[in-house]
């Protein structure tokens, strides 16, 4: 079964508008972390934001915020005031923490290609 | 500045040759490094976990004899693609996890684009 699901292969947004990139996840572990990465055409993976499963508040980092709905197992990324430089591939990822305290590997979703239109 | 470096950034080789990719942790010592492969328009798939001073742990379906991993020091891991074939053409990314802090932040190298002719 897919651990991380990103249902939007491609998204378009007008410059200066907000956009939401969807991510749902599947885990039975109570402790886990959710990550969003940006991958521009150069290929580098840029860390954007993190949400822990026990965090009470939604994470925010500048123009990025994570809409964490634990019961629905969703962790959507919201980008406000889109800029042309935001055009890139965006990956949602999850890492589960097993009971011994060790961390499993990062599992990535299939990604969403975001294009910001001028 | 960069936390993880990779060399080379791009390599083109003939079928049958071997290619070595280096991954360096620049900011901290890393007992564990990760190697990912990414095909065009696809997600990152974990190939193996590189452990300093011991054998690498390979994911299911990854041939350990084809993708040789050596983690000789706390700052360097190498991936050697042996007898490369066109189907090995891909984007290879290494990653280092910082085993401290709130969420064990994971840093990625800039990647190596391998093209096998």
mmCIF file of N, CA, C and O in Angstrom, chain B residues 6-8 10-23 35-39 47-48 58 62-70 77-94 111-117:
data_model
loop_
_atom_site.group_PDB
_atom_site.id
_atom_site.type_symbol
_atom_site.label_atom_id
_atom_site.label_comp_id
_atom_site.label_asym_id
_atom_site.label_seq_id
_atom_site.Cartn_x
_atom_site.Cartn_y
_atom_site.Cartn_z
ATOM 1 N N UNK B 6 28.275 16.207 -3.691
ATOM 2 C CA UNK B 6 28.394 15.020 -4.517
ATOM 3 C C UNK B 6 29.304 15.325 -5.686
ATOM 4 O O UNK B 6 29.301 16.429 -6.234
ATOM 5 N N UNK B 7 30.044 14.288 -6.080
ATOM 6 C CA UNK B 7 30.927 14.443 -7.229
ATOM 7 C C UNK B 7 30.996 13.140 -8.000
ATOM 8 O O UNK B 7 31.126 12.064 -7.381
ATOM 9 N N UNK B 8 30.864 13.150 -9.313
ATOM 10 C CA UNK B 8 30.631 14.322 -10.158
ATOM 11 C C UNK B 8 29.154 14.712 -10.176
ATOM 12 O O UNK B 8 28.310 13.966 -9.685
ATOM 13 N N UNK B 10 27.648 15.340 -13.022
ATOM 14 C CA UNK B 10 27.108 14.754 -14.256
ATOM 15 C C UNK B 10 28.174 13.847 -14.851
ATOM 16 O O UNK B 10 29.356 14.184 -14.848
ATOM 17 N N UNK B 11 27.767 12.686 -15.313
ATOM 18 C CA UNK B 11 28.726 11.769 -15.931
ATOM 19 C C UNK B 11 28.053 11.031 -17.073
ATOM 20 O O UNK B 11 26.902 10.589 -16.961
ATOM 21 N N UNK B 12 28.790 10.930 -18.158
ATOM 22 C CA UNK B 12 28.345 10.162 -19.315
ATOM 23 C C UNK B 12 29.379 9.073 -19.536
ATOM 24 O O UNK B 12 30.577 9.356 -19.584
ATOM 25 N N UNK B 13 28.935 7.851 -19.651
ATOM 26 C CA UNK B 13 29.895 6.763 -19.827
ATOM 27 C C UNK B 13 29.364 5.759 -20.839
ATOM 28 O O UNK B 13 28.172 5.755 -21.178
ATOM 29 N N UNK B 14 30.270 4.906 -21.286
ATOM 30 C CA UNK B 14 29.884 3.860 -22.229
ATOM 31 C C UNK B 14 29.360 2.651 -21.470
ATOM 32 O O UNK B 14 29.771 2.385 -20.333
ATOM 33 N N UNK B 15 28.503 1.919 -22.110
ATOM 34 C CA UNK B 15 27.964 0.715 -21.515
ATOM 35 C C UNK B 15 29.086 -0.253 -21.174
ATOM 36 O O UNK B 15 30.027 -0.444 -21.954
ATOM 37 N N UNK B 16 29.011 -0.813 -19.987
ATOM 38 C CA UNK B 16 30.027 -1.775 -19.555
ATOM 39 C C UNK B 16 31.081 -1.207 -18.638
ATOM 40 O O UNK B 16 31.821 -1.957 -17.994
ATOM 41 N N UNK B 17 31.165 0.097 -18.578
ATOM 42 C CA UNK B 17 32.154 0.719 -17.692
ATOM 43 C C UNK B 17 31.563 0.891 -16.296
ATOM 44 O O UNK B 17 30.357 0.780 -16.089
ATOM 45 N N UNK B 18 32.444 1.162 -15.344
ATOM 46 C CA UNK B 18 32.016 1.396 -13.962
ATOM 47 C C UNK B 18 32.157 2.869 -13.624
ATOM 48 O O UNK B 18 33.079 3.540 -14.091
ATOM 49 N N UNK B 19 31.257 3.350 -12.833
ATOM 50 C CA UNK B 19 31.236 4.772 -12.465
ATOM 51 C C UNK B 19 31.172 4.898 -10.948
ATOM 52 O O UNK B 19 30.349 4.244 -10.301
ATOM 53 N N UNK B 20 32.029 5.742 -10.407
ATOM 54 C CA UNK B 20 32.028 5.972 -8.960
ATOM 55 C C UNK B 20 31.494 7.358 -8.655
ATOM 56 O O UNK B 20 31.930 8.356 -9.245
ATOM 57 N N UNK B 21 30.575 7.412 -7.710
ATOM 58 C CA UNK B 21 29.996 8.685 -7.266
ATOM 59 C C UNK B 21 30.356 8.881 -5.797
ATOM 60 O O UNK B 21 30.165 7.980 -4.974
ATOM 61 N N UNK B 22 30.859 10.060 -5.485
ATOM 62 C CA UNK B 22 31.247 10.358 -4.105
ATOM 63 C C UNK B 22 30.210 11.246 -3.435
ATOM 64 O O UNK B 22 29.667 12.160 -4.042
ATOM 65 N N UNK B 23 30.004 10.995 -2.168
ATOM 66 C CA UNK B 23 29.093 11.803 -1.363
ATOM 67 C C UNK B 23 29.833 12.198 -0.088
ATOM 68 O O UNK B 23 30.329 11.331 0.636
ATOM 69 N N UNK B 35 21.475 6.454 -0.117
ATOM 70 C CA UNK B 35 21.559 6.627 -1.564
ATOM 71 C C UNK B 35 20.176 6.411 -2.185
ATOM 72 O O UNK B 35 19.521 5.392 -1.951
ATOM 73 N N UNK B 36 19.765 7.408 -2.974
ATOM 74 C CA UNK B 36 18.484 7.353 -3.668
ATOM 75 C C UNK B 36 18.723 7.384 -5.175
ATOM 76 O O UNK B 36 19.734 7.897 -5.662
ATOM 77 N N UNK B 37 17.733 6.854 -5.892
ATOM 78 C CA UNK B 37 17.754 6.933 -7.346
ATOM 79 C C UNK B 37 16.435 7.547 -7.780
ATOM 80 O O UNK B 37 15.371 7.229 -7.218
ATOM 81 N N UNK B 38 16.522 8.396 -8.773
ATOM 82 C CA UNK B 38 15.311 9.055 -9.260
ATOM 83 C C UNK B 38 15.300 9.020 -10.785
ATOM 84 O O UNK B 38 16.175 9.598 -11.440
ATOM 85 N N UNK B 39 14.302 8.358 -11.354
ATOM 86 C CA UNK B 39 14.117 8.357 -12.793
ATOM 87 C C UNK B 39 13.303 9.588 -13.168
ATOM 88 O O UNK B 39 12.596 10.156 -12.326
ATOM 89 N N UNK B 47 17.761 3.364 -2.389
ATOM 90 C CA UNK B 47 18.478 2.192 -2.880
ATOM 91 C C UNK B 47 19.127 1.433 -1.723
ATOM 92 O O UNK B 47 19.045 0.214 -1.633
ATOM 93 N N UNK B 48 19.814 2.204 -0.882
ATOM 94 C CA UNK B 48 20.585 1.556 0.170
ATOM 95 C C UNK B 48 20.939 2.551 1.256
ATOM 96 O O UNK B 48 20.940 3.757 1.038
ATOM 97 N N UNK B 58 20.821 -2.863 1.689
ATOM 98 C CA UNK B 58 20.184 -2.591 0.410
ATOM 99 C C UNK B 58 18.679 -2.816 0.486
ATOM 100 O O UNK B 58 18.211 -3.723 1.169
ATOM 101 N N UNK B 62 17.332 -4.123 -5.172
ATOM 102 C CA UNK B 62 18.564 -3.433 -5.566
ATOM 103 C C UNK B 62 19.717 -4.422 -5.499
ATOM 104 O O UNK B 62 19.956 -5.041 -4.456
ATOM 105 N N UNK B 63 20.432 -4.563 -6.607
ATOM 106 C CA UNK B 63 21.512 -5.548 -6.671
ATOM 107 C C UNK B 63 22.764 -5.022 -5.980
ATOM 108 O O UNK B 63 23.381 -4.058 -6.434
ATOM 109 N N UNK B 64 23.144 -5.670 -4.911
ATOM 110 C CA UNK B 64 24.305 -5.207 -4.157
ATOM 111 C C UNK B 64 25.607 -5.370 -4.915
ATOM 112 O O UNK B 64 26.569 -4.631 -4.701
ATOM 113 N N UNK B 65 25.660 -6.339 -5.835
ATOM 114 C CA UNK B 65 26.888 -6.519 -6.603
ATOM 115 C C UNK B 65 27.005 -5.512 -7.726
ATOM 116 O O UNK B 65 28.088 -5.292 -8.265
ATOM 117 N N UNK B 66 25.901 -4.914 -8.088
ATOM 118 C CA UNK B 66 25.926 -3.931 -9.153
ATOM 119 C C UNK B 66 26.156 -2.523 -8.596
ATOM 120 O O UNK B 66 26.831 -1.708 -9.194
ATOM 121 N N UNK B 67 25.595 -2.269 -7.452
ATOM 122 C CA UNK B 67 25.713 -0.954 -6.822
ATOM 123 C C UNK B 67 26.528 -1.115 -5.536
ATOM 124 O O UNK B 67 25.995 -1.389 -4.463
ATOM 125 N N UNK B 68 27.840 -0.933 -5.692
ATOM 126 C CA UNK B 68 28.746 -1.139 -4.570
ATOM 127 C C UNK B 68 28.834 0.139 -3.740
ATOM 128 O O UNK B 68 29.086 1.212 -4.259
ATOM 129 N N UNK B 69 28.638 -0.018 -2.449
ATOM 130 C CA UNK B 69 28.678 1.131 -1.552
ATOM 131 C C UNK B 69 29.789 0.940 -0.546
ATOM 132 O O UNK B 69 29.914 -0.108 0.074
ATOM 133 N N UNK B 70 30.587 1.991 -0.397
ATOM 134 C CA UNK B 70 31.671 1.984 0.574
ATOM 135 C C UNK B 70 31.573 3.238 1.420
ATOM 136 O O UNK B 70 31.511 4.343 0.904
ATOM 137 N N UNK B 77 30.968 8.660 1.624
ATOM 138 C CA UNK B 77 30.403 7.404 1.142
ATOM 139 C C UNK B 77 30.506 7.423 -0.383
ATOM 140 O O UNK B 77 30.340 8.477 -1.005
ATOM 141 N N UNK B 78 30.801 6.262 -0.965
ATOM 142 C CA UNK B 78 30.869 6.192 -2.420
ATOM 143 C C UNK B 78 29.918 5.116 -2.936
ATOM 144 O O UNK B 78 29.712 4.079 -2.297
ATOM 145 N N UNK B 79 29.346 5.415 -4.082
ATOM 146 C CA UNK B 79 28.476 4.477 -4.788
ATOM 147 C C UNK B 79 29.131 4.187 -6.121
ATOM 148 O O UNK B 79 29.407 5.118 -6.892
ATOM 149 N N UNK B 80 29.420 2.928 -6.384
ATOM 150 C CA UNK B 80 30.001 2.537 -7.665
ATOM 151 C C UNK B 80 28.982 1.719 -8.446
ATOM 152 O O UNK B 80 28.534 0.670 -7.961
ATOM 153 N N UNK B 81 28.648 2.225 -9.606
ATOM 154 C CA UNK B 81 27.762 1.493 -10.503
ATOM 155 C C UNK B 81 28.653 0.650 -11.394
ATOM 156 O O UNK B 81 29.402 1.185 -12.228
ATOM 157 N N UNK B 82 28.640 -0.653 -11.188
ATOM 158 C CA UNK B 82 29.544 -1.532 -11.925
ATOM 159 C C UNK B 82 28.890 -1.996 -13.228
ATOM 160 O O UNK B 82 27.677 -2.227 -13.287
ATOM 161 N N UNK B 83 29.714 -2.093 -14.256
ATOM 162 C CA UNK B 83 29.248 -2.550 -15.563
ATOM 163 C C UNK B 83 27.908 -1.866 -15.905
ATOM 164 O O UNK B 83 26.873 -2.535 -16.071
ATOM 165 N N UNK B 84 27.987 -0.568 -16.000
ATOM 166 C CA UNK B 84 26.760 0.222 -16.200
ATOM 167 C C UNK B 84 26.121 -0.074 -17.551
ATOM 168 O O UNK B 84 26.813 -0.319 -18.554
ATOM 169 N N UNK B 85 24.806 -0.063 -17.567
ATOM 170 C CA UNK B 85 24.035 -0.254 -18.789
ATOM 171 C C UNK B 85 23.065 0.918 -18.941
ATOM 172 O O UNK B 85 22.789 1.635 -17.965
ATOM 173 N N UNK B 86 22.538 1.106 -20.143
ATOM 174 C CA UNK B 86 21.635 2.252 -20.349
ATOM 175 C C UNK B 86 20.491 2.338 -19.352
ATOM 176 O O UNK B 86 20.078 3.435 -18.973
ATOM 177 N N UNK B 87 20.007 1.206 -18.873
ATOM 178 C CA UNK B 87 18.892 1.246 -17.919
ATOM 179 C C UNK B 87 19.308 1.765 -16.541
ATOM 180 O O UNK B 87 18.453 2.046 -15.691
ATOM 181 N N UNK B 88 20.640 1.898 -16.332
ATOM 182 C CA UNK B 88 21.127 2.479 -15.075
ATOM 183 C C UNK B 88 21.163 4.005 -15.144
ATOM 184 O O UNK B 88 21.448 4.660 -14.126
ATOM 185 N N UNK B 89 20.907 4.544 -16.316
ATOM 186 C CA UNK B 89 20.866 6.000 -16.454
ATOM 187 C C UNK B 89 19.790 6.558 -15.539
ATOM 188 O O UNK B 89 18.629 6.157 -15.617
ATOM 189 N N UNK B 90 20.199 7.467 -14.678
ATOM 190 C CA UNK B 90 19.268 7.981 -13.674
ATOM 191 C C UNK B 90 19.929 9.132 -12.934
ATOM 192 O O UNK B 90 21.081 9.487 -13.196
ATOM 193 N N UNK B 91 19.187 9.700 -12.018
ATOM 194 C CA UNK B 91 19.688 10.757 -11.146
ATOM 195 C C UNK B 91 19.915 10.115 -9.778
ATOM 196 O O UNK B 91 18.985 9.568 -9.178
ATOM 197 N N UNK B 92 21.161 10.133 -9.321
ATOM 198 C CA UNK B 92 21.505 9.501 -8.055
ATOM 199 C C UNK B 92 21.745 10.591 -7.005
ATOM 200 O O UNK B 92 22.533 11.511 -7.222
ATOM 201 N N UNK B 93 21.063 10.460 -5.888
ATOM 202 C CA UNK B 93 21.139 11.482 -4.842
ATOM 203 C C UNK B 93 21.534 10.827 -3.527
ATOM 204 O O UNK B 93 20.957 9.814 -3.131
ATOM 205 N N UNK B 94 22.507 11.412 -2.856
ATOM 206 C CA UNK B 94 22.841 10.908 -1.538
ATOM 207 C C UNK B 94 22.256 11.842 -0.486
ATOM 208 O O UNK B 94 21.926 12.995 -0.762
ATOM 209 N N UNK B 111 22.991 15.812 -6.202
ATOM 210 C CA UNK B 111 22.676 14.771 -7.173
ATOM 211 C C UNK B 111 23.740 14.590 -8.245
ATOM 212 O O UNK B 111 24.530 15.504 -8.527
ATOM 213 N N UNK B 112 23.742 13.406 -8.806
ATOM 214 C CA UNK B 112 24.628 13.066 -9.930
ATOM 215 C C UNK B 112 23.777 12.481 -11.045
ATOM 216 O O UNK B 112 23.071 11.491 -10.831
ATOM 217 N N UNK B 113 23.861 13.123 -12.189
ATOM 218 C CA UNK B 113 23.080 12.628 -13.339
ATOM 219 C C UNK B 113 23.966 11.703 -14.154
ATOM 220 O O UNK B 113 24.965 12.122 -14.720
ATOM 221 N N UNK B 114 23.584 10.431 -14.180
ATOM 222 C CA UNK B 114 24.352 9.425 -14.905
ATOM 223 C C UNK B 114 23.653 9.091 -16.213
ATOM 224 O O UNK B 114 22.460 8.750 -16.211
ATOM 225 N N UNK B 115 24.404 9.172 -17.292
ATOM 226 C CA UNK B 115 23.904 8.769 -18.608
ATOM 227 C C UNK B 115 24.825 7.694 -19.149
ATOM 228 O O UNK B 115 26.030 7.900 -19.283
ATOM 229 N N UNK B 116 24.248 6.538 -19.408
ATOM 230 C CA UNK B 116 25.024 5.418 -19.943
ATOM 231 C C UNK B 116 24.649 5.233 -21.408
ATOM 232 O O UNK B 116 23.476 5.013 -21.738
ATOM 233 N N UNK B 117 25.639 5.339 -22.262
ATOM 234 C CA UNK B 117 25.372 5.259 -23.711
ATOM 235 C C UNK B 117 25.388 3.815 -24.204
ATOM 236 O O UNK B 117 26.064 2.960 -23.614
#
